[in-house]
Coordinates of N, CA and C and ligand atoms in Angstrom, one line a residue:
X1 N 22.4 -16.2 62.2 CA 21.1 -16.9 61.9 C 20.0 -16.1 62.1
X2 N 18.9 -15.8 61.3 CA 17.9 -15.1 61.7 C 17.1 -15.8 62.5
X3 N 16.2 -15.2 63.3 CA 15.4 -15.9 64.1 C 13.9 -16.0 63.2
X4 N 13.6 -17.3 63.0 CA 12.5 -17.7 62.1 C 11.2 -18.2 62.9
X5 N 10.0 -17.7 62.8 CA 8.9 -18.3 63.4 C 8.1 -19.1 62.2
X6 N 7.9 -20.2 62.5 CA 7.1 -21.5 61.5 C 5.9 -21.4 62.3
X7 N 4.8 -20.8 61.7 CA 3.4 -20.9 62.2 C 2.5 -21.7 61.2
X8 N 1.8 -22.7 61.7 CA 1.1 -23.3 60.8 C -0.3 -24.0 61.6
X9 N -1.2 -24.1 60.8 CA -2.6 -24.9 61.1 C -2.3 -26.1 60.3
X10 N -2.9 -27.4 60.9 CA -3.0 -28.5 60.5 C -4.1 -29.5 61.2
X11 N -5.0 -29.9 60.0 CA -6.1 -31.0 60.7 C -5.7 -32.3 60.9
X12 N -4.9 -32.8 59.8 CA -4.4 -34.2 59.9 C -2.9 -34.5 59.7
X13 N -2.4 -33.6 60.0 CA -0.8 -33.6 60.1 C 0.1 -33.5 59.0
X14 N -0.7 -33.2 57.7 CA 0.2 -33.0 56.6 C 0.8 -31.7 56.4
X15 N 0.2 -30.8 56.7 CA 1.0 -29.2 56.9 C 1.8 -29.4 58.0
X16 N 1.5 -30.1 59.1 CA 2.5 -29.9 60.3 C 3.8 -30.6 59.9
X17 N 3.8 -31.7 59.3 CA 4.9 -32.3 58.7 C 5.7 -31.5 57.8
X18 N 5.0 -30.4 57.1 CA 5.8 -29.5 56.3 C 6.4 -28.6 57.3
X19 N 5.8 -28.1 58.1 CA 6.3 -27.1 59.2 C 7.5 -27.7 59.9
X20 N 7.4 -28.9 60.3 CA 8.5 -29.4 61.0 C 9.8 -29.4 59.9
X21 N 9.6 -29.7 58.6 CA 10.6 -29.6 57.6 C 11.2 -28.1 57.5
X22 N 10.2 -27.3 57.3 CA 10.7 -25.7 57.5 C 11.6 -25.3 58.7
X23 N 11.1 -25.9 59.8 CA 11.8 -25.7 60.8 C 13.2 -26.4 61.0
X24 N 13.2 -27.4 60.5 CA 14.8 -28.1 60.3 C 15.8 -27.1 59.5
X25 N 15.1 -26.5 58.3 CA 15.7 -25.7 57.6 C 16.1 -24.3 58.4
X26 N 15.3 -23.9 59.1 CA 15.3 -22.7 59.7 C 16.8 -22.5 60.6
X27 N 17.0 -23.7 61.2 CA 18.2 -23.8 61.9 C 17.9 -23.6 63.6
X28 N 18.9 -23.6 64.3 CA 18.7 -23.4 65.9 C 18.0 -22.3 66.4
X29 N 17.9 -21.1 65.5 CA 16.9 -20.2 66.1 C 15.5 -20.3 65.4
X30 N 15.2 -21.2 64.8 CA 13.7 -21.3 64.4 C 12.7 -21.7 65.5
X31 N 11.4 -21.2 65.5 CA 10.5 -21.7 66.7 C 9.2 -22.1 65.9
X32 N 8.6 -23.4 66.4 CA 7.5 -23.9 65.9 C 6.2 -23.4 66.6
X33 N 5.2 -22.7 66.0 CA 4.1 -22.5 66.7 C 2.8 -23.2 66.1
X34 N 1.8 -23.9 66.6 CA 0.6 -24.0 66.1 C 0.0 -22.8 66.0
X35 N -1.0 -22.5 65.0 CA -1.6 -21.2 65.0 C -2.4 -20.7 66.2
X36 N -2.9 -21.7 66.8 CA -3.6 -21.3 68.2 C -2.7 -20.7 69.4
X37 N -1.3 -20.8 69.0 CA -0.5 -20.3 70.0 C 0.6 -19.3 69.5
X38 N 0.1 -18.7 68.4 CA 0.8 -17.4 68.0 C -0.1 -16.3 67.7
X39 N 0.5 -15.0 68.0 CA -0.5 -14.0 67.9 C 0.3 -12.8 67.0
X40 N -0.2 -11.9 66.5 CA 0.5 -10.9 65.6 C 1.4 -10.1 66.5
X41 N 1.1 -10.0 67.8 CA 2.1 -9.0 68.7 C 3.5 -9.8 69.0
X42 N 3.5 -11.2 68.6 CA 4.8 -12.0 68.5 C 5.7 -11.9 67.4
X43 N 5.1 -11.2 66.3 CA 6.0 -10.9 65.1 C 7.2 -10.2 65.3
X44 N 7.1 -9.1 66.2 CA 8.3 -8.4 66.6 C 9.2 -9.2 67.2
X45 N 9.2 -10.3 67.6 CA 10.5 -11.2 68.1 C 11.2 -11.8 66.9
X46 N 10.6 -11.7 65.9 CA 11.2 -12.5 64.9 C 11.9 -11.8 63.6
X47 N 12.6 -12.4 62.9 CA 13.0 -11.6 61.5 C 12.4 -12.2 60.4
X48 N 11.9 -13.2 60.5 CA 11.2 -13.8 59.3 C 10.2 -14.8 60.1
X49 N 9.1 -15.0 59.0 CA 7.8 -16.0 59.4 C 7.7 -16.8 58.3
X50 N 7.5 -18.0 58.6 CA 7.0 -19.0 57.6 C 5.5 -19.2 57.9
X51 N 4.4 -19.0 57.0 CA 3.1 -19.4 57.3 C 2.6 -20.7 56.7
X52 N 2.0 -21.7 57.3 CA 1.6 -23.0 56.8 C 0.2 -23.1 57.0
X53 N -0.5 -23.4 55.8 CA -2.0 -23.7 56.1 C -2.5 -24.6 54.9
X54 N -3.4 -25.6 55.1 CA -3.9 -26.3 53.9 C -4.7 -26.0 53.3
X55 N -5.5 -26.3 52.0 CA -6.7 -25.9 51.6 C -7.6 -26.5 52.2
X56 N -8.7 -25.5 52.7 CA -9.9 -26.1 53.4 C -11.2 -25.2 53.0
X57 N -12.2 -25.6 53.5 CA -13.5 -25.0 52.8 C -13.5 -25.3 51.4
X58 N -13.9 -24.3 50.6 CA -13.7 -24.5 49.3 C -12.6 -23.8 48.4
X59 N -11.3 -24.3 48.7 CA -10.2 -23.4 48.0 C -9.7 -22.1 49.1
X60 N -10.0 -22.4 50.3 CA -9.5 -21.2 51.2 C -8.8 -21.6 52.3
X61 N -8.4 -20.8 53.2 CA -7.7 -21.0 54.3 C -8.5 -21.6 55.2
X62 N -8.0 -22.2 56.4 CA -9.0 -22.6 57.6 C -9.4 -21.4 58.2
X63 N -10.7 -21.5 58.3 CA -11.3 -20.4 58.9 C -11.6 -19.9 60.1
X64 N -11.6 -21.0 61.1 CA -11.8 -20.5 62.4 C -10.7 -20.0 63.2
X65 N -9.2 -20.5 62.9 CA -8.4 -20.1 63.6 C -7.1 -19.3 62.7
X66 N -6.9 -20.0 61.6 CA -5.8 -19.6 61.0 C -6.3 -18.2 59.9
X67 N -7.4 -18.2 59.5 CA -7.7 -16.9 58.6 C -7.6 -15.7 59.6
X68 N -8.2 -15.6 60.7 CA -8.2 -14.6 61.8 C -6.9 -14.1 62.0
X69 N -6.3 -15.2 62.2 CA -4.6 -15.0 62.7 C -3.8 -14.4 61.5
X70 N -4.0 -14.9 60.3 CA -3.4 -14.2 59.1 C -3.8 -13.0 59.0
X71 N -5.3 -12.3 59.2 CA -5.5 -11.4 58.9 C -4.9 -10.2 59.8
X72 N -4.9 -10.6 61.2 CA -4.2 -9.6 62.2 C -2.8 -9.7 61.9
X73 N -2.1 -10.5 61.4 CA -0.8 -10.5 61.0 C -0.3 -9.8 59.6
X74 N -1.2 -9.6 58.8 CA -1.0 -8.9 57.5 C -1.0 -7.4 58.1
X75 N -1.5 -7.0 59.0 CA -1.2 -5.4 59.2 C -0.3 -5.0 60.1
X76 N 0.6 -6.0 60.5 CA 1.8 -5.8 61.3 C 3.0 -6.3 60.8
X77 N 2.9 -7.0 59.8 CA 4.1 -7.7 59.3 C 5.1 -6.7 58.4
X78 N 4.7 -5.8 57.9 CA 5.4 -4.7 57.4 C 6.3 -5.3 56.2
X79 N 7.6 -5.0 56.3 CA 8.8 -5.7 55.4 C 9.2 -7.0 56.0
X80 N 8.8 -7.8 57.1 CA 9.1 -8.9 57.6 C 9.1 -10.1 56.4
X81 N 10.2 -10.6 56.0 CA 10.3 -11.7 55.0 C 9.4 -12.9 55.6
X82 N 8.5 -13.2 54.6 CA 7.8 -14.2 54.8 C 7.7 -15.4 53.6
X83 N 7.1 -16.7 54.0 CA 7.3 -17.5 53.3 C 5.9 -18.5 53.5
X84 N 5.2 -18.7 52.1 CA 3.9 -19.6 52.5 C 4.0 -21.1 52.1
X85 N 3.3 -21.9 52.8 CA 3.4 -23.4 52.5 C 2.2 -23.9 52.9
X86 N 1.7 -25.2 52.3 CA 0.6 -25.9 52.8 C 0.0 -27.0 51.8
X87 N -0.6 -27.9 52.4 CA -1.1 -29.2 51.9 C -2.3 -29.2 51.0
X88 N -2.7 -30.0 50.1 CA -4.0 -29.9 49.4 C -4.6 -31.1 49.3
X89 N -5.7 -31.1 48.6 CA -6.4 -32.7 48.4 C -6.7 -32.8 47.2
X90 N -7.7 -32.6 46.8 CA -8.2 -32.8 45.3 C -8.3 -31.7 44.3
X91 N -7.7 -30.7 44.8 CA -7.8 -29.3 43.9 C -6.5 -29.2 43.1
X92 N -6.3 -28.0 42.5 CA -4.9 -28.0 41.9 C -4.1 -26.8 42.4
X93 N -4.4 -26.4 43.6 CA -3.5 -25.5 44.5 C -4.1 -24.0 44.3
X94 N -5.4 -24.0 44.0 CA -6.0 -22.6 43.8 C -5.7 -21.8 44.9
X95 N -6.1 -22.4 46.2 CA -6.2 -21.5 47.5 C -4.7 -21.1 47.7
X96 N -3.7 -21.7 47.3 CA -2.3 -21.2 47.4 C -2.1 -20.0 46.5
X97 N -2.5 -20.1 45.3 CA -2.3 -19.0 44.5 C -2.9 -17.8 44.9
X98 N -4.3 -17.9 45.3 CA -4.9 -16.9 45.7 C -4.1 -16.2 47.1
X99 N -3.8 -17.1 47.9 CA -3.1 -16.5 49.3 C -1.8 -15.8 48.9
X100 N -1.3 -16.3 47.9 CA 0.3 -15.8 47.5 C -0.2 -14.4 46.8
X101 N -1.1 -14.3 45.9 CA -1.4 -13.2 45.5 C -2.0 -12.0 46.5
X102 N -2.7 -12.5 47.3 CA -3.2 -11.5 48.5 C -2.0 -10.9 49.1
X103 N -1.3 -11.7 49.7 CA 0.0 -11.5 50.3 C 0.6 -10.3 49.6
X104 N 0.9 -10.7 48.3 CA 1.9 -9.8 47.4 C 0.9 -8.5 47.4
X105 N -0.4 -8.4 47.2 CA -1.1 -7.5 47.0 C -1.4 -6.7 48.1
X106 N -0.9 -7.2 49.3 CA -1.0 -6.5 50.6 C 0.4 -5.6 50.7
X107 N 1.3 -5.8 49.9 CA 2.5 -5.3 49.9 C 3.5 -6.0 50.7
X108 N 3.1 -7.2 51.3 CA 4.1 -8.1 52.2 C 5.4 -8.4 51.3
X109 N 6.2 -8.8 52.1 CA 7.7 -9.3 51.6 C 7.8 -10.7 51.5
X110 N 7.0 -11.3 50.5 CA 7.1 -12.8 50.1 C 8.6 -13.2 49.6
X111 N 9.3 -13.7 50.6 CA 10.8 -13.8 50.3 C 11.1 -15.1 49.4
X112 N 10.2 -16.3 49.2 CA 10.4 -17.4 48.6 C 9.2 -17.8 47.9
X113 N 9.3 -18.7 46.7 CA 8.1 -19.2 46.3 C 7.5 -20.1 47.1
X114 N 6.2 -20.0 47.2 CA 5.4 -20.9 48.0 C 5.9 -22.4 47.9
X115 N 5.6 -23.4 48.7 CA 5.6 -24.8 48.5 C 4.5 -25.4 49.0
X116 N 3.8 -26.1 48.0 CA 2.6 -26.9 48.1 C 2.7 -28.4 48.0
X117 N 2.0 -29.2 48.5 CA 1.9 -30.8 48.3 C 0.7 -31.3 48.4
X118 N 0.5 -32.4 47.7 CA -0.6 -33.0 47.5 C -0.5 -33.9 48.7
X119 N -1.6 -33.7 49.7 CA -1.7 -34.7 51.1 C -0.5 -34.6 51.6
X120 N 0.2 -35.8 52.1 CA 1.2 -35.9 52.9 C 2.6 -35.5 52.2
X121 N 3.5 -34.9 52.5 CA 4.6 -34.3 51.9 C 5.6 -35.8 51.5
X122 N 6.1 -35.5 50.4 CA 7.0 -36.8 49.8 C 8.5 -36.2 50.1
X123 N 9.2 -36.7 49.7 CA 10.9 -36.3 50.1 C 11.2 -35.0 49.5
X124 N 10.6 -35.0 48.2 CA 10.9 -33.7 47.2 C 10.3 -32.5 47.8
X125 N 9.0 -32.6 48.5 CA 8.2 -31.6 49.2 C 8.9 -31.3 50.4
X126 N 9.5 -32.3 51.0 CA 10.1 -32.0 52.5 C 11.4 -31.1 52.2
X127 N 12.2 -31.3 51.3 CA 13.3 -30.8 50.6 C 13.1 -29.3 50.4
X128 N 11.9 -29.1 49.7 CA 11.5 -27.8 49.5 C 11.1 -27.0 50.6
X129 N 10.6 -27.7 51.5 CA 10.0 -27.1 53.0 C 11.6 -26.7 53.6
X130 N 12.4 -27.5 53.6 CA 13.7 -26.9 54.2 C 14.5 -26.1 53.7
X131 N 14.3 -26.0 52.4 CA 14.9 -24.9 51.8 C 14.3 -23.4 52.0
X132 N 12.8 -23.6 52.3 CA 12.3 -22.2 52.4 C 12.8 -21.6 54.1
X133 N 12.9 -22.7 54.8 CA 13.5 -22.5 56.3 C 14.9 -22.0 56.2
X134 N 15.5 -22.4 55.2 CA 17.2 -22.2 55.2 C 16.9 -20.5 54.5
X135 N 16.3 -20.5 53.5 CA 16.2 -19.0 52.9 C 15.7 -18.0 53.7
X136 N 14.8 -18.1 54.8 CA 14.3 -17.3 55.8 C 15.5 -16.9 56.8
X137 N 16.1 -18.0 57.1 CA 17.4 -18.0 58.0 C 18.4 -17.2 57.6
X138 N 18.6 -17.1 56.3 CA 20.0 -16.7 55.8 C 20.2 -15.0 56.1
Ligands
FMN201 C1 -13.2 -29.4 55.3 C2 -12.1 -29.7 54.4 C3 -12.3 -29.0 53.3 C4 -11.1 -29.1 52.3 N1 -11.1 -28.4 51.0 C5 -10.1 -28.6 50.2 C6 -10.2 -28.1 48.9 O1 -11.1 -26.9 48.6 N2 -9.2 -28.2 47.9 C7 -8.4 -29.0 48.1 O2 -7.6 -29.4 47.3 N3 -8.1 -30.0 49.2 C8 -9.3 -29.6 50.3 N4 -9.0 -30.4 51.3 C9 -8.2 -31.4 51.5 C10 -7.1 -30.8 52.4 O3 -6.5 -29.7 52.0 C11 -6.1 -32.2 52.4 O4 -6.5 -33.4 52.9 C12 -4.8 -31.6 53.2 O5 -3.7 -32.5 53.0 C13 -4.9 -31.4 54.6 O6 -3.8 -31.0 55.4 P1 -3.4 -31.0 56.9 O7 -3.2 -32.7 57.2 O8 -2.3 -30.1 57.2 O9 -4.9 -30.7 57.7 C14 -9.9 -30.1 52.4 C15 -10.2 -30.8 53.6 C16 -11.2 -30.7 54.6 C17 -11.2 -31.5 55.9

């Protein structure tokens, strides 16, 4: 099994619940990190990374902690397989479409379709999260 880091920011727990499901899918070698406890220099210790962040501001990533972390990771990820996930509220997922496009435009190896859900993840969203964990760990 590959070593998968699951790195997330969550204000009210919805994206955290998704992250826990990604971790379950990633198996025994998966590790969970709150965004504040992860840094770009840790990427070399993992085979794949799942990034989770909800829609914040106006259809953007959380700007204080997660966006700077993401920016620093983009320059060192290289071909490391990644997956994106997160929760949203009243929008239509625009933040994730933009994030996914930016990741691909930066040449990153986006290994699976992103997973989004409205507010708290239901069983179907949690299953999708487990699947991206499994895909990254294969
Ligand atoms: C400051 C703030 C800004 C938000 N901006 C958006 C937004 O632009 N679009 C949207 O769909 N939801 C927005 N939301 C709703 C959150 O994305 C939603 O509640 C999500 O489930 C929060 O995930 P979390 O529990 O992981 O923090 C915003 C919430 C907050 C607190």
